[in-house]
Amino acid sequence: MAGLTRAEKRRRAAGYDHAQVDLGNGMVQASPASVMAALERLGPESIETFEDVKDRIVPMFPRFRPMPPFAGEPMTVTMAGVAMGFGLDVGPAMLVVADVLHKAWDVPAETIADAAVANARRAVATCGKRDVIKQEIDGTPIKVLQTGLHLASTVLLMPDEIVRLFGPGPKVLTAPMRDLLVAFEPTVDLAFAVWLRDEFASMDPNGLAAPMYAFDGAMVTPFFVGSGLQ
């Protein structure tokens, strides 16, 4: 496994061997062919009850593009100040948990949310500061996290992990993709931060409609600023 990034090693250790597409700037995503193959292998009996999926469900921010009509209305709860959905890890992609599926499971939303955050937390615990990449774009310093497990955005639900991975102190944060969390200095030009968020989100068919977040060192608070994608 020489020459692989830490995120790639983590992805392979988790059993993910699907093809990926290089988006540039060190970012990757699963190839469309690998996503379709995974969905075709997923049978309805594998998601029939919550017990079937409780170890694979994770929080998912809503994407800025509308879901296709056949997908149904997604299940949502309020987390991190926004309407958060849930996804089932199927390897190269996340299968959105529809409201009709939640009703079929007949399990309280709190139970699903608790399991989802716990699953994400266990996966994020395998990441370290070496996974946070420092970059500079147009003279603006940023720190970027990709986990290789589709879960960087869920770190916004874990203030303690923000401190562990990005260091203490105030920050401006955003998650334009499911596996991309970007941290800015608290003094960042917000117009630039929003532009960069939207540039990243537009590169991904599942780009997220996440707000900007202010982190004061202990608490994460969303604040909405202008965006061409919202």
XYZ file of C-alpha atoms in Angstrom:
230
model
C 0.000 0.000 0.000
C 3.012 2.240 -0.400
C 2.243 5.611 -1.940
C -1.406 5.647 -0.820
C -2.788 8.563 1.149
C -3.990 7.970 4.699
C -7.598 8.435 3.533
C -7.082 5.853 0.788
C -5.534 3.372 3.237
C -8.477 3.903 5.595
C -10.925 3.430 2.734
C -9.329 0.129 1.725
C -9.109 -1.066 5.332
C -12.862 -0.514 5.581
C -13.369 -2.770 2.561
C -13.943 -0.069 -0.056
C -12.239 -1.080 -3.303
C -14.430 0.799 -5.793
C -13.056 2.993 -8.565
C -12.679 6.706 -7.894
C -12.560 9.892 -9.952
C -9.887 12.524 -9.254
C -11.542 15.948 -8.866
C -8.246 17.803 -8.476
C -6.849 19.650 -5.447
C -6.407 16.278 -3.747
C -10.166 15.507 -3.792
C -11.716 12.302 -5.089
C -15.162 10.727 -5.370
C -16.549 7.343 -6.396
C -16.979 6.739 -10.097
C -20.586 6.687 -11.414
C -20.146 3.077 -12.559
C -19.114 1.892 -9.085
C -22.087 3.682 -7.524
C -24.562 2.058 -9.903
C -23.028 -1.381 -9.349
C -23.362 -1.026 -5.566
C -27.010 0.040 -5.804
C -27.797 -2.897 -8.081
C -26.333 -5.299 -5.500
C -28.480 -3.843 -2.713
C -31.584 -5.985 -2.190
C -34.751 -4.789 -0.387
C -34.357 -7.534 2.227
C -31.102 -5.912 3.386
C -32.882 -2.749 4.592
C -36.183 -4.246 5.749
C -35.723 -3.467 9.463
C -33.699 -0.971 11.453
C -31.746 -3.876 12.933
C -30.554 -4.647 9.405
C -28.979 -1.214 8.994
C -28.265 0.201 12.449
C -24.516 -0.291 12.071
C -24.409 1.351 8.606
C -26.582 4.423 9.075
C -24.873 7.826 9.326
C -25.957 11.498 9.385
C -26.186 13.228 6.028
C -26.518 16.924 5.233
C -29.081 17.722 2.510
C -27.677 18.234 -0.952
C -28.303 21.442 -2.876
C -29.678 19.654 -5.949
C -33.218 18.263 -5.520
C -33.516 14.540 -4.999
C -35.067 12.661 -7.954
C -38.856 12.248 -7.603
C -38.678 8.447 -7.312
C -36.406 8.739 -4.238
C -39.274 9.920 -2.044
C -39.212 12.548 0.677
C -36.097 12.082 2.854
C -36.379 11.547 6.580
C -35.060 14.606 8.436
C -34.380 15.756 11.985
C -32.859 19.021 13.191
C -29.160 18.611 13.964
C -26.363 21.182 13.817
C -28.999 23.829 13.253
C -30.238 22.400 9.937
C -32.630 19.707 8.704
C -30.320 16.706 8.709
C -31.041 13.490 6.850
C -29.545 10.025 7.082
C -27.768 7.709 4.698
C -26.920 4.030 4.488
C -23.319 3.250 3.638
C -23.295 1.023 0.548
C -19.581 1.411 -0.194
C -19.069 3.918 -3.011
C -22.204 5.880 -2.133
C -24.777 6.712 0.513
C -28.376 5.588 0.076
C -30.690 8.306 1.392
C -33.143 7.128 4.053
C -36.595 8.112 2.805
C -39.396 9.047 5.183
C -41.414 6.043 3.993
C -38.552 3.737 5.016
C -38.393 5.357 8.454
C -42.120 4.748 8.906
C -41.718 1.125 7.861
C -38.983 0.639 10.470
C -41.312 2.032 13.193
C -38.349 3.267 15.253
C -38.179 6.678 16.998
C -36.203 9.298 15.106
C -34.025 9.827 18.201
C -32.936 6.172 18.103
C -31.911 6.502 14.461
C -30.099 9.788 15.085
C -28.199 8.377 18.075
C -27.085 5.306 16.103
C -26.068 7.434 13.117
C -23.918 9.819 15.134
C -22.331 6.931 17.064
C -21.411 5.179 13.796
C -19.932 8.353 12.361
C -18.026 9.056 15.556
C -16.405 5.613 15.534
C -15.245 6.122 11.958
C -13.996 9.675 12.539
C -11.987 8.426 15.537
C -9.720 6.614 13.056
C -8.688 9.976 11.561
C -5.888 12.114 12.939
C -4.296 15.510 12.488
C -2.159 14.094 9.671
C -5.367 13.722 7.640
C -5.959 17.477 7.768
C -4.305 19.110 4.765
C -3.147 22.717 4.961
C -3.513 24.672 1.735
C -3.540 28.250 0.541
C -5.959 29.475 -2.122
C -5.571 33.012 -3.430
C -3.533 33.809 -0.356
C -6.191 32.504 2.042
C -5.082 29.676 4.339
C -7.496 26.767 4.711
C -7.446 23.341 6.323
C -9.198 20.466 4.579
C -10.284 17.060 5.865
C -11.247 14.062 3.730
C -11.770 10.788 5.606
C -12.092 8.372 2.679
C -15.291 7.139 4.375
C -17.847 9.743 3.168
C -17.962 11.249 6.660
C -15.892 14.435 6.915
C -19.035 16.603 6.978
C -20.349 14.795 10.075
C -17.468 16.208 12.134
C -19.628 19.352 12.345
C -21.763 17.352 14.817
C -18.732 16.666 17.038
C -17.177 19.811 18.574
C -14.611 17.717 20.456
C -13.424 16.156 17.182
C -13.123 19.591 15.574
C -10.694 20.548 18.324
C -8.797 17.256 18.078
C -8.415 17.402 14.305
C -8.171 21.133 13.561
C -6.819 22.430 16.858
C -8.354 24.698 19.514
C -9.740 28.161 19.017
C -12.398 29.845 16.857
C -12.865 28.877 13.204
C -15.256 29.266 10.306
C -16.257 25.872 8.910
C -18.250 24.490 6.021
C -18.895 21.125 4.392
C -19.505 21.463 0.636
C -19.265 17.684 0.103
C -20.090 14.669 2.251
C -16.426 13.832 2.631
C -15.011 17.340 2.670
C -14.782 19.654 5.677
C -13.076 23.012 5.222
C -11.840 25.208 8.079
C -11.002 28.897 7.693
C -9.434 31.384 10.054
C -12.110 33.317 12.007
C -11.116 36.516 10.189
C -11.654 35.057 6.705
C -13.377 37.177 4.079
C -16.833 35.556 4.123
C -17.473 36.365 0.471
C -14.389 34.342 -0.435
C -15.345 31.495 1.937
C -18.832 31.252 0.435
C -17.443 31.364 -3.107
C -15.029 28.544 -2.314
C -17.748 26.474 -0.659
C -19.971 26.839 -3.711
C -17.102 26.041 -6.091
C -16.418 22.794 -4.238
C -20.117 21.883 -3.952
C -20.727 22.457 -7.660
C -18.021 19.888 -8.519
C -20.044 17.093 -6.909
C -23.491 15.876 -8.102
C -24.243 15.310 -4.411
C -22.759 18.632 -3.278
C -24.212 19.798 0.018
C -26.465 22.747 0.820
C -24.588 23.296 4.071
C -24.407 26.743 5.663
C -21.256 28.326 6.985
C -20.571 27.490 10.629
C -18.956 29.531 13.367
C -16.977 27.488 15.885
C -16.099 29.310 19.094
C -13.858 26.558 20.429
C -16.699 24.677 22.086
C -19.922 25.123 20.110
C -20.829 25.016 16.421
C -23.401 27.560 15.235
C -24.736 27.803 11.667
C -25.092 31.130 9.951
C -26.463 31.589 6.470
C -24.810 33.967 4.044
C -25.300 34.590 0.350
C -24.881 31.635 -1.989
C -25.717 30.829 -5.553
C -26.536 27.262 -4.513
C -28.966 27.855 -1.646
